[in-house]
Coordinates of C-alpha atoms in Angstrom, one line a residue:
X78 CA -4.5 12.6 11.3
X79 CA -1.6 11.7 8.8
X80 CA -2.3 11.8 5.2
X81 CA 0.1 11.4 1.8
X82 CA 0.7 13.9 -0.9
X83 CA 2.3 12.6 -3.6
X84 CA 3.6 14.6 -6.9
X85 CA 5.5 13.3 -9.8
X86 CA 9.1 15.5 -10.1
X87 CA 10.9 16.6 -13.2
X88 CA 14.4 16.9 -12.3
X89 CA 17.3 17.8 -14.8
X90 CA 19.9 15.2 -15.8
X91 CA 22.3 16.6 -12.9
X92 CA 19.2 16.3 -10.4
X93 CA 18.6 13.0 -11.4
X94 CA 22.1 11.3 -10.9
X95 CA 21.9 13.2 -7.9
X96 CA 18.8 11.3 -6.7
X97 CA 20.1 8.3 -7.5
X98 CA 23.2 8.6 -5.8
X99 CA 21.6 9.3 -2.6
X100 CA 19.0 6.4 -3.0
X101 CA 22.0 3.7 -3.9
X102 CA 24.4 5.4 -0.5
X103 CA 20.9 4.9 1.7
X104 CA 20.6 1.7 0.1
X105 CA 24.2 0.5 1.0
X106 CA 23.5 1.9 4.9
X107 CA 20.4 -0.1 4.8
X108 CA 22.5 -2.9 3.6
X109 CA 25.7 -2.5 6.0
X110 CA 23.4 -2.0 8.7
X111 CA 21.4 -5.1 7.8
X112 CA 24.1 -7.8 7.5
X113 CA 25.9 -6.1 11.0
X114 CA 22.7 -7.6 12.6
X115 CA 22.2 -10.4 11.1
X116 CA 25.8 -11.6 11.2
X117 CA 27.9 -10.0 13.9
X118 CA 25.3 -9.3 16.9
X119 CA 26.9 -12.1 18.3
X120 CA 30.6 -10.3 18.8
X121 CA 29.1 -7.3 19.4
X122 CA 26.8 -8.6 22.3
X123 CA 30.3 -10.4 23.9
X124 CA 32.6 -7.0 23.2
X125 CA 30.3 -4.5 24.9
X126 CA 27.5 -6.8 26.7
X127 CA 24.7 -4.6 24.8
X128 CA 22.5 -5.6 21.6
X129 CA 23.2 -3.8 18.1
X130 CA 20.5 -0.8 18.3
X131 CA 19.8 2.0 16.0
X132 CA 21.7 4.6 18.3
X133 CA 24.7 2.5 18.2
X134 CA 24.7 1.7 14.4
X135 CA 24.4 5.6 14.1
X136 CA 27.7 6.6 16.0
X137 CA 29.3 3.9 13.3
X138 CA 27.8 5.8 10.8
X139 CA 29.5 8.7 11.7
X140 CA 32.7 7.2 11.3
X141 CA 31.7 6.2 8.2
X142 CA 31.0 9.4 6.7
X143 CA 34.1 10.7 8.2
X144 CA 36.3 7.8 6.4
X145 CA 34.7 7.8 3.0
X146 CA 33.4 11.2 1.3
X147 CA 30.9 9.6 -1.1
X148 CA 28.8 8.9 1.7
X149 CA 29.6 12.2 4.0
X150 CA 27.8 13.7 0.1
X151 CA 25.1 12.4 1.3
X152 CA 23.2 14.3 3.7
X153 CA 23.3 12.1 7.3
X154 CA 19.2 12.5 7.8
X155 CA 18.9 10.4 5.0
X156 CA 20.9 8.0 6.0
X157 CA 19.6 7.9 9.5
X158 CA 16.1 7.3 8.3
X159 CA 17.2 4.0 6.4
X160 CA 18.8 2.7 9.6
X161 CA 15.9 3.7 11.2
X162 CA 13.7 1.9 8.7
X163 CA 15.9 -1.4 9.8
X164 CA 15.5 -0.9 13.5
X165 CA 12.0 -0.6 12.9
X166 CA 11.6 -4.2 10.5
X167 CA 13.6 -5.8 13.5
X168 CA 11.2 -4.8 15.7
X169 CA 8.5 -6.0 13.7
X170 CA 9.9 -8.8 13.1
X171 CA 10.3 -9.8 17.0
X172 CA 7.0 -8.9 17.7
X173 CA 5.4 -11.4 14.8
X174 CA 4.4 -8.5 12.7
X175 CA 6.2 -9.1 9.5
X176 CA 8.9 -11.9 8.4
X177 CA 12.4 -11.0 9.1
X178 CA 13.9 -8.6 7.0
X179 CA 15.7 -8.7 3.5
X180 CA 18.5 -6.5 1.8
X181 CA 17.4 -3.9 -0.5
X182 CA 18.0 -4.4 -4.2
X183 CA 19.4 -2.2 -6.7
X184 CA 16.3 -1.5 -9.3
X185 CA 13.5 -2.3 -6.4
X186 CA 14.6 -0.1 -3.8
X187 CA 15.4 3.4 -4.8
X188 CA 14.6 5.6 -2.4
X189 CA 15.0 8.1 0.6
X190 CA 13.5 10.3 3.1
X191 CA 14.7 13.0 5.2
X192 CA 12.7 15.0 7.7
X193 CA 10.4 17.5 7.0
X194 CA 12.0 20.6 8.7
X195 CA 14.9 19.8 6.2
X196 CA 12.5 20.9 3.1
X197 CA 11.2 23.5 1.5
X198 CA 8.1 23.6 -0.7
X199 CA 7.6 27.2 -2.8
X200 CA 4.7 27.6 -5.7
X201 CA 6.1 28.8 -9.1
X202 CA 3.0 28.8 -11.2
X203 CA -1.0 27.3 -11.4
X204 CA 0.6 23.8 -12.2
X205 CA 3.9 23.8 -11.1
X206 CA 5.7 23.8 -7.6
X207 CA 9.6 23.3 -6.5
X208 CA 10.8 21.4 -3.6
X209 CA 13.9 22.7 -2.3
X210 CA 15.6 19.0 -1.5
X211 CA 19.2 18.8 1.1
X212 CA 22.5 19.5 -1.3
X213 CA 20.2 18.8 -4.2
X214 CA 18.5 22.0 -4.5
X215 CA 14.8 23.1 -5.8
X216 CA 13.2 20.6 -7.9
X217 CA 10.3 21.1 -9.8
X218 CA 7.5 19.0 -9.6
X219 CA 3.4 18.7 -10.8
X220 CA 1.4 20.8 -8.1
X221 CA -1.7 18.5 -8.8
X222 CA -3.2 19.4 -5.2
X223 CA -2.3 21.1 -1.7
X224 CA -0.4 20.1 0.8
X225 CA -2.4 20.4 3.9
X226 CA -1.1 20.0 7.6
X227 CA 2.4 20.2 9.0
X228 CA 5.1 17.7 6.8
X229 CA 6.7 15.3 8.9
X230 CA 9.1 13.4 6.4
X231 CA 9.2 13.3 2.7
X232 CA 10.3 10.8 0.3
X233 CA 11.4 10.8 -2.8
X234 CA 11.2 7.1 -4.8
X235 CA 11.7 6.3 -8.4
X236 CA 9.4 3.9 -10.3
X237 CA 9.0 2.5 -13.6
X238 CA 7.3 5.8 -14.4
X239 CA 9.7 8.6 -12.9
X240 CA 10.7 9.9 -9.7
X241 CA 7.9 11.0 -7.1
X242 CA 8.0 12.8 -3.9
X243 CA 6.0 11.3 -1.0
X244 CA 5.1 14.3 1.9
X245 CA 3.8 12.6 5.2
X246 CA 2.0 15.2 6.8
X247 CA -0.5 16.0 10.4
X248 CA -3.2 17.5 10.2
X249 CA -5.2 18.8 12.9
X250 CA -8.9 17.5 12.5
X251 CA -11.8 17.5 14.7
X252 CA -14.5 14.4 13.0
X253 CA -17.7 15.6 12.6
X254 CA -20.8 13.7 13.8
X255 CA -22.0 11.4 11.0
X256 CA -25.7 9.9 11.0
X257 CA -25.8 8.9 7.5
X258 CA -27.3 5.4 6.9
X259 CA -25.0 2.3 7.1
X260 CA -24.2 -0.1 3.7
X261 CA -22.6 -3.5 3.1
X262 CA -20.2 -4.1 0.6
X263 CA -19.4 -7.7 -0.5
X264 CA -16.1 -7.9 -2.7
X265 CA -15.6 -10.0 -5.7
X266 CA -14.3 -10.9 -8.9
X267 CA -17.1 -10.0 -12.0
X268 CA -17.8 -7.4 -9.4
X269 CA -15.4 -5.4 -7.4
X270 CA -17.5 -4.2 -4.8
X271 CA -21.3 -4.9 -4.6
X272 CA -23.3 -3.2 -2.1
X273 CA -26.3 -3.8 -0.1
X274 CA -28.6 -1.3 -2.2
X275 CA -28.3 -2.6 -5.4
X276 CA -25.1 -1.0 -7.1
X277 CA -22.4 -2.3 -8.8
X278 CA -18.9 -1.2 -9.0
X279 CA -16.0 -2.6 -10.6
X280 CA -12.4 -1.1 -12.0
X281 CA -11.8 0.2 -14.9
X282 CA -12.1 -2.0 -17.9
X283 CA -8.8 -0.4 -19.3
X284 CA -7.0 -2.5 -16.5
X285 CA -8.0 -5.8 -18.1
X286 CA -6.8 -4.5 -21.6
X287 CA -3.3 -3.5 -19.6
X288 CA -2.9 -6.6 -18.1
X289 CA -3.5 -8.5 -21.4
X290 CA -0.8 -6.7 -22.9
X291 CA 1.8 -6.7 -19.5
X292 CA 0.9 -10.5 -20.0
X293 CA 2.1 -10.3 -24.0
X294 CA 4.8 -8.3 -22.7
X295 CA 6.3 -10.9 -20.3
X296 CA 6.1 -13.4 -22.9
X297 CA 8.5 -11.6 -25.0
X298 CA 10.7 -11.0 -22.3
X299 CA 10.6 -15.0 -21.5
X300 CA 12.2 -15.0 -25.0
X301 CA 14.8 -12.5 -24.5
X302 CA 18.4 -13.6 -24.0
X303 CA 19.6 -12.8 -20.5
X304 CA 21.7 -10.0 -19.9
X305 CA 21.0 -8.5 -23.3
X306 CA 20.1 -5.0 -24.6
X307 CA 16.5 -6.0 -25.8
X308 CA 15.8 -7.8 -22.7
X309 CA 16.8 -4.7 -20.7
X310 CA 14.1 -2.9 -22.7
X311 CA 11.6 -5.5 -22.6
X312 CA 11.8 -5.3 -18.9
X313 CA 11.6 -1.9 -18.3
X314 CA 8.5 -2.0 -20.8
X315 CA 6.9 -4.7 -18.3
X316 CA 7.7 -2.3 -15.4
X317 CA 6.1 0.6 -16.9
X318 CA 2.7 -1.6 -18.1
X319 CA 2.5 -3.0 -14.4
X320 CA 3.3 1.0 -12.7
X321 CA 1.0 2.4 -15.0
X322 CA -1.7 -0.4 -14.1
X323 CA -1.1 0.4 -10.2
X324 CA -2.1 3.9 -10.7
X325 CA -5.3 3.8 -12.9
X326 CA -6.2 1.3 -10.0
X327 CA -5.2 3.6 -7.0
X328 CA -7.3 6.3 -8.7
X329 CA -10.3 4.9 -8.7
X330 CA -9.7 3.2 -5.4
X331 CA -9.7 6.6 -4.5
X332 CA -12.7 7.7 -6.2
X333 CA -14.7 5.0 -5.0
X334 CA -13.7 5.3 -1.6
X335 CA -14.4 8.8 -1.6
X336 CA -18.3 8.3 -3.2
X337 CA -18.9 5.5 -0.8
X338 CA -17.4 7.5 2.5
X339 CA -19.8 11.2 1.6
X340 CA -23.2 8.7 1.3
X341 CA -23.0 6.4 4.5
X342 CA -21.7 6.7 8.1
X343 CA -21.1 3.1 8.7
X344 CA -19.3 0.4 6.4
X345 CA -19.7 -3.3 7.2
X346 CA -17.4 -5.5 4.8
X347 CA -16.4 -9.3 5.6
X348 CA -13.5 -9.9 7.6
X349 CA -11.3 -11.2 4.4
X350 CA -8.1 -12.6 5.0
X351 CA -6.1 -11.9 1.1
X352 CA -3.4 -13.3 1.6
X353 CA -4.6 -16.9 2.3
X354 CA -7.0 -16.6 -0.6
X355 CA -3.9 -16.1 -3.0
X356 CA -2.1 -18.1 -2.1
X357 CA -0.6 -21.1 -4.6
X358 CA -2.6 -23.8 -5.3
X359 CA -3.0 -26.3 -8.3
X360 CA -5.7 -24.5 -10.8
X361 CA -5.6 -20.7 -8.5
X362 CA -3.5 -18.7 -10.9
X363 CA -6.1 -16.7 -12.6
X364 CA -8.1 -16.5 -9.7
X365 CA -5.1 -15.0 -7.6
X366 CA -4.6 -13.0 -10.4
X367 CA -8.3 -11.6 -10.7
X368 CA -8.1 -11.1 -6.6
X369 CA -4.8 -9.3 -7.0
X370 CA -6.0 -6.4 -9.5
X371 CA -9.0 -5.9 -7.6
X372 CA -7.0 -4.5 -4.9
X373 CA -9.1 -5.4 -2.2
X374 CA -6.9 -4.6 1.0
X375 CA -6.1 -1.7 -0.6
X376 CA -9.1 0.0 -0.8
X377 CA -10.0 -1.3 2.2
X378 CA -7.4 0.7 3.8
X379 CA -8.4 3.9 1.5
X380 CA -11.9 3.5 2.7
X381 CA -11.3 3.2 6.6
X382 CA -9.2 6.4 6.6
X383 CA -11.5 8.5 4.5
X384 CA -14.3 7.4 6.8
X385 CA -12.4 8.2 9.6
X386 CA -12.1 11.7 8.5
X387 CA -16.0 12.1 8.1
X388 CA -16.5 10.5 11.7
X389 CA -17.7 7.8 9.9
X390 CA -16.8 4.1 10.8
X391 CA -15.0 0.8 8.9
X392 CA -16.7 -2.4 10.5
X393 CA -15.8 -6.1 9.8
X394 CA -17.7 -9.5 10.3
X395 CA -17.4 -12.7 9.8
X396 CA -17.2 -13.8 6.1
X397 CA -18.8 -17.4 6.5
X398 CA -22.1 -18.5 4.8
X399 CA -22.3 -14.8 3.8
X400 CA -22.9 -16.0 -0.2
X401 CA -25.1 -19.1 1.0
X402 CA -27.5 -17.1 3.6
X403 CA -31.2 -16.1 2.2
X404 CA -31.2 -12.4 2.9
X405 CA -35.2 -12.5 3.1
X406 CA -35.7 -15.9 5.3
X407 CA -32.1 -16.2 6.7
X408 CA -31.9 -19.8 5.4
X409 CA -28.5 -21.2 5.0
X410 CA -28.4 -23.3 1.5
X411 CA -25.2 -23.8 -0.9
X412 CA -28.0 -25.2 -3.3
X413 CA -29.8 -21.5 -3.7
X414 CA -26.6 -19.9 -4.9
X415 CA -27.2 -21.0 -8.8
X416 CA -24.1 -19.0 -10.9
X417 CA -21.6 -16.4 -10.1
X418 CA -25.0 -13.8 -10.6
X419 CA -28.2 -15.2 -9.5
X420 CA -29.0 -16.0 -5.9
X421 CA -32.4 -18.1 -6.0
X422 CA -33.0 -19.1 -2.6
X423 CA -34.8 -22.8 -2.5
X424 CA -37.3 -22.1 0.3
X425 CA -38.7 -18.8 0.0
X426 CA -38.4 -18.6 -3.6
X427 CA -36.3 -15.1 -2.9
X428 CA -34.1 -14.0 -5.8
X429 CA -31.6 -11.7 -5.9
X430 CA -28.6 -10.4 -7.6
X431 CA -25.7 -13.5 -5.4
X432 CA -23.5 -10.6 -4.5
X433 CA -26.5 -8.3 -3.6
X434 CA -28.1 -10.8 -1.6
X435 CA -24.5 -11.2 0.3
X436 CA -23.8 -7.6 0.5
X437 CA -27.3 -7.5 2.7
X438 CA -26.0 -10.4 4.5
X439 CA -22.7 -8.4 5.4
X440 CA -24.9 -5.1 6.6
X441 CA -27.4 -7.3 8.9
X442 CA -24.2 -9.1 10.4
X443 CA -23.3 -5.7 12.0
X444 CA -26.9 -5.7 13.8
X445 CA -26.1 -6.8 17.4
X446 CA -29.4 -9.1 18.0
X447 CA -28.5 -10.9 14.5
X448 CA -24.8 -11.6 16.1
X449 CA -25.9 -12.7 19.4
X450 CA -28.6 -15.1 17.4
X451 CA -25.5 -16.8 15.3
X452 CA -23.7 -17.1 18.2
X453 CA -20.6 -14.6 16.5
X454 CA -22.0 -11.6 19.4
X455 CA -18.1 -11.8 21.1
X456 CA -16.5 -9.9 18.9
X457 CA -16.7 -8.0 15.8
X458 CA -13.0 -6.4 14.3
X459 CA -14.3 -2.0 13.6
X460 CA -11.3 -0.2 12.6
X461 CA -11.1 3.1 11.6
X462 CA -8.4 4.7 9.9
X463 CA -4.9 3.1 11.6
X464 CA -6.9 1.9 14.7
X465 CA -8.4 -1.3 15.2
X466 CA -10.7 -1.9 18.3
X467 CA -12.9 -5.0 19.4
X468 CA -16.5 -4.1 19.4
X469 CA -19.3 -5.8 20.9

């Protein structure tokens, strides 16, 4: 398996210009090595009969860091990795994984990775550890939990809130056998996730007060002249109120993932596709926004791999009629869904919590006989942790 460890560093003044240097040099590979492909594979494909690739771009690299010594500071794994970052958006792009690929901006984009034989982790105290980073030296950062497993790469990225390090690591894990009961989960708005036996469970209500005030706060910087001292702290202040809602999310992403994945073997949520359901649209904006701090795909993808590491398993059915299906007589009316709440089915008399009665919905549409009934038997998306298999 690969898992993420992620601490926040405290570097000293010198540390810090020295991380920023190496994030702007990566940046301007990433860059050079962007508008090279985008503008001059042309020439280069008539001079030498060959496509620009990421071996090639490295050999100009090296000439690079032998012409300018502001870049040969820079230590060349670093580098590599951003050009390798490129070659691997290309091939994304050309395989319809991803739209084609954009420069990196100053302010958005400040960070690097080197390899993980190129670091050096040592404890200092109970709370405290130092990473010993590539012509930087040992900086210190918040031990908040071991690193487990073999580190691959490691990143180090600056947000609104401070500079982090990022260590990708594998771990050797053999999945145990899991016969714990399966549970549906339908996802929504009042209510994050609902699940098939009655619970509720939403985020934190502190993320409604922060997004109240990161609205207040963007308001103000609407107001701000451009270019100005007091808009350049206005922004930073909405940076920091939208970072510091990301992470009171993640966190209990993680928490809930982790409560769900120790109480049941199997998963079944609906196959949701996010990105069409925020997109623009006349009257959408507060509904896009409410889908957006849930964080849905997110802890979707949370979820699947901490399954994956109890042997448990991440299934996915079709979403339709879900909300509109009588889980006790399996009659499909839009008429017995009443509010946003109450699910009062029109001819069994059934009534049930709406996003209960769809979170039983989801579970039964795992049930092979109920799939080859609806005519949906074909194929059902499972994926567990990075993997993604059709199952019957």
């Amino acid at each position: 398996m690969h898992r993420g460890f992620r601490y926040k560093l405290a570097p000293t003044d010198e540390q810090e210009a020295a991380l920023r240097q190496f994030a702007g040099v990566c940046r301007l590979v990433y860059n050079l090595g962007f508008e090279q492909r985008r503008d001059f594979w042309r020439q280069h494909l008539r001079q030498t009969g060959k496509h620009i690739s990421f071996a090639s771009q490295c050999r100009e690299l090296t000439k690079l860091r032998a012409e300018f010594d502001w870049i040969a500071a820079v230590p060349s794994v670093a580098q590599e990795q951003a050009l390798r970052d490129l070659d691997r958006a290309y091939g994304d792009f050309f395989k319809g994984k991803k739209d084609y690929p954009t420069l990196r901006r100053k302010g958005l984009n400040e960070s690097f990775r080197t390899k993980g034989r190129e670091v050096t982790v040592n404890r200092l105290n109970a709370k405290w550890s130092a990473v010993r980073l590539p012509k930087i030296g040992w900086v210190k950062f918040r031990d908040t939990r071991a690193i487990v497993g073999t580190v691959k790469t490691a990143t180090v990225s600056l947000d609104a809130l401070g500079w982090n390090i990022s260590f990708a690591c594998e771990i050797e894990h053999q999945a145990p056998a899991n016969n714990l009961p399966s549970v549906g989960i339908d996802r929504g708005v009042a209510n994050t996730l609902s699940l098939s036996t009655g619970e509720h469970l939403s985020v934190p209500a502190s993320l409604g007060a922060i997004d109240r005030r990161h609205r207040r706060a963007q308001q103000v910087l609407a107001r701000r002249e451009k270019g100005s001292k007091r808009r350049l702290r206005q922004l930073r202040r909405c940076a920091k109120l939208s970072a510091k809602r990301a992470r009171i999310r993640r966190d209990w992403h993680h928490r809930a993932a982790l409560g769900i994945a120790e109480r049941f073997g199997t998963v079944v949520m609906e196959d949701l596709k996010v990105v069409n359901m925020t997109a623009a649209g006349p009257g959408k904006r507060g509904l896009n926004r409410s889908i957006v701090n849930q964080g849905w795909s997110a802890f979707e993808t949370i979820l699947a791999y901490k399954l994956e590491e109890r042997g448990g398993t991440l299934v996915k059915v079709p979403a339709a009629y879900t909300s509109q299906t009588c889980s006790e007589c399996g009659t499909i009316d839009k008429r017995s869904r009443e509010s946003q709440a109450r699910f009062n089915c029109l001819h069994c008399g059934f009534t049930a919590h709406a996003d209960v009665n769809a979170a039983i919905n989801i579970r039964r549409g795992n049930t092979p006989l109920l799939r080859v009934e609806a005519g949906t038997a074909p194929a059902v998306e499972t994926r567990t942790g990075n993997h993604t298999a059709k199952a019957a």
